[in-house]
C-alpha positions as a Python dict, from the first residue, in 0.01 Angstrom:
ca = {
    (1, 'M'): (0, 0, 0),
    (2, 'P'): (293, 6, 249),
    (3, 'E'): (90, -229, 471),
    (4, 'C'): (134, -495, 199),
    (5, 'L'): (513, -472, 198),
    (6, 'R'): (729, -720, 387),
    (7, 'T'): (1101, -778, 407),
    (8, 'P'): (1257, -1102, 282),
    (9, 'S'): (1247, -1228, 644),
    (10, 'S'): (876, -1134, 665),
    (11, 'L'): (909, -822, 881),
    (12, 'A'): (631, -572, 818),
    (13, 'F'): (740, -251, 646),
    (14, 'E'): (651, -55, 961),
    (15, 'E'): (893, -269, 1166),
    (16, 'V'): (1194, -146, 968),
    (17, 'T'): (1306, 140, 1190),
    (18, 'L'): (1638, 282, 1301),
    (19, 'E'): (1568, 146, 1649),
    (20, 'A'): (1515, -204, 1505),
    (21, 'V'): (1839, -177, 1307),
    (22, 'L'): (2035, -65, 1613),
    (23, 'A'): (1883, -349, 1817),
    (24, 'G'): (1985, -602, 1550),
    (25, 'R'): (1627, -697, 1459),
    (26, 'V'): (1675, -565, 1103),
    (27, 'T'): (1973, -680, 898),
    (28, 'M'): (2107, -599, 552),
    (29, 'A'): (1914, -898, 419),
    (30, 'D'): (1592, -728, 531),
    (31, 'L'): (1672, -428, 315),
    (32, 'R'): (1678, -623, -12),
    (33, 'V'): (1384, -574, -242),
    (34, 'T'): (1136, -860, -275),
    (35, 'A'): (965, -989, -586),
    (36, 'E'): (631, -907, -423),
    (37, 'A'): (728, -542, -368),
    (38, 'L'): (840, -511, -729),
    (39, 'E'): (513, -665, -849),
    (40, 'L'): (317, -410, -643),
    (41, 'Q'): (525, -132, -800),
    (42, 'A'): (456, -281, -1144),
    (43, 'Q'): (83, -269, -1076),
    (44, 'V'): (109, 97, -976),
    (45, 'A'): (307, 171, -1294),
    (46, 'E'): (45, -3, -1506),
    (47, 'Q'): (-236, 192, -1341),
    (48, 'A'): (-43, 512, -1413),
    (49, 'G'): (-24, 423, -1782),
    (50, 'R'): (345, 323, -1775),
    (51, 'P'): (346, -28, -1928),
    (52, 'Q'): (718, -28, -2013),
    (53, 'L'): (810, 57, -1654),
    (54, 'A'): (572, -213, -1531),
    (55, 'E'): (742, -469, -1756),
    (56, 'N'): (1087, -362, -1634),
    (57, 'L'): (975, -401, -1273),
    (58, 'R'): (837, -747, -1346),
    (59, 'R'): (1168, -850, -1504),
    (60, 'A'): (1343, -716, -1194),
    (61, 'A'): (1109, -925, -977),
    (62, 'E'): (1220, -1235, -1166),
    (63, 'L'): (1584, -1153, -1095),
    (64, 'V'): (1546, -1127, -716),
    (65, 'A'): (1609, -1502, -684),
    (66, 'V'): (1911, -1503, -917),
    (67, 'P'): (2253, -1491, -746),
    (68, 'D'): (2451, -1172, -801),
    (69, 'E'): (2731, -1360, -978),
    (70, 'E'): (2488, -1494, -1239),
    (71, 'I'): (2338, -1150, -1296),
    (72, 'L'): (2685, -1009, -1352),
    (73, 'A'): (2767, -1290, -1597),
    (74, 'I'): (2446, -1220, -1791),
    (75, 'Y'): (2519, -847, -1791),
    (76, 'N'): (2868, -909, -1929),
    (77, 'A'): (2736, -1150, -2193),
    (78, 'L'): (2486, -887, -2313),
    (79, 'R'): (2758, -629, -2373),
    (80, 'P'): (2844, -581, -2742),
    (81, 'G'): (3076, -846, -2883),
    (82, 'R'): (3094, -1050, -2561),
    (83, 'A'): (2874, -1348, -2649),
    (84, 'D'): (2745, -1505, -2967),
    (85, 'R'): (2386, -1602, -3039),
    (86, 'G'): (2430, -1957, -2906),
    (87, 'K'): (2574, -1840, -2574),
    (88, 'L'): (2290, -1591, -2525),
    (89, 'L'): (2027, -1853, -2608),
    (90, 'A'): (2188, -2091, -2359),
    (91, 'L'): (2186, -1821, -2089),
    (92, 'A'): (1818, -1752, -2159),
    (93, 'S'): (1731, -2120, -2129),
    (94, 'Q'): (1923, -2154, -1802),
    (95, 'L'): (1758, -1846, -1656),
    (96, 'E'): (1415, -1976, -1747),
    (97, 'A'): (1477, -2333, -1629),
    (98, 'R'): (1654, -2253, -1300),
    (99, 'Y'): (1458, -1949, -1186),
    (100, 'G'): (1138, -1937, -1392),
    (101, 'A'): (1251, -1600, -1528),
    (102, 'V'): (1037, -1614, -1842),
    (103, 'R'): (1034, -1239, -1910),
    (104, 'C'): (1410, -1202, -1868),
    (105, 'A'): (1475, -1506, -2085),
    (106, 'A'): (1256, -1358, -2359),
    (107, 'L'): (1453, -1033, -2346),
    (108, 'I'): (1784, -1220, -2378),
    (109, 'R'): (1646, -1422, -2670),
    (110, 'E'): (1542, -1097, -2835),
    (111, 'A'): (1896, -962, -2787),
    (112, 'A'): (2038, -1282, -2939),
    (113, 'E'): (1853, -1209, -3262),
    (114, 'I'): (2002, -862, -3304),
}
């Protein structure tokens, strides 16, 4: 399955070498995980009988497009006593509307009900 993997700038997995890094052909941006790679990992997890891991990987795939600052804000809001039900529901709606992160939004809505 490594032949299916590509970097965010579309380099093939095999092109990510120390030589390519030293030559400047591979940057830090190329080392970020892609939604496609996480989906492939989710499929492997499902085939191995690990549905919870597969679901976690699919949620992670949704978050690839979300800026780090927003992820940190969501993380902080999910900590005990940091946000009320309304704030969490608003965060879930924003995540779903802006990024199509349906699975992550559902998880935040579930947390809002606890």
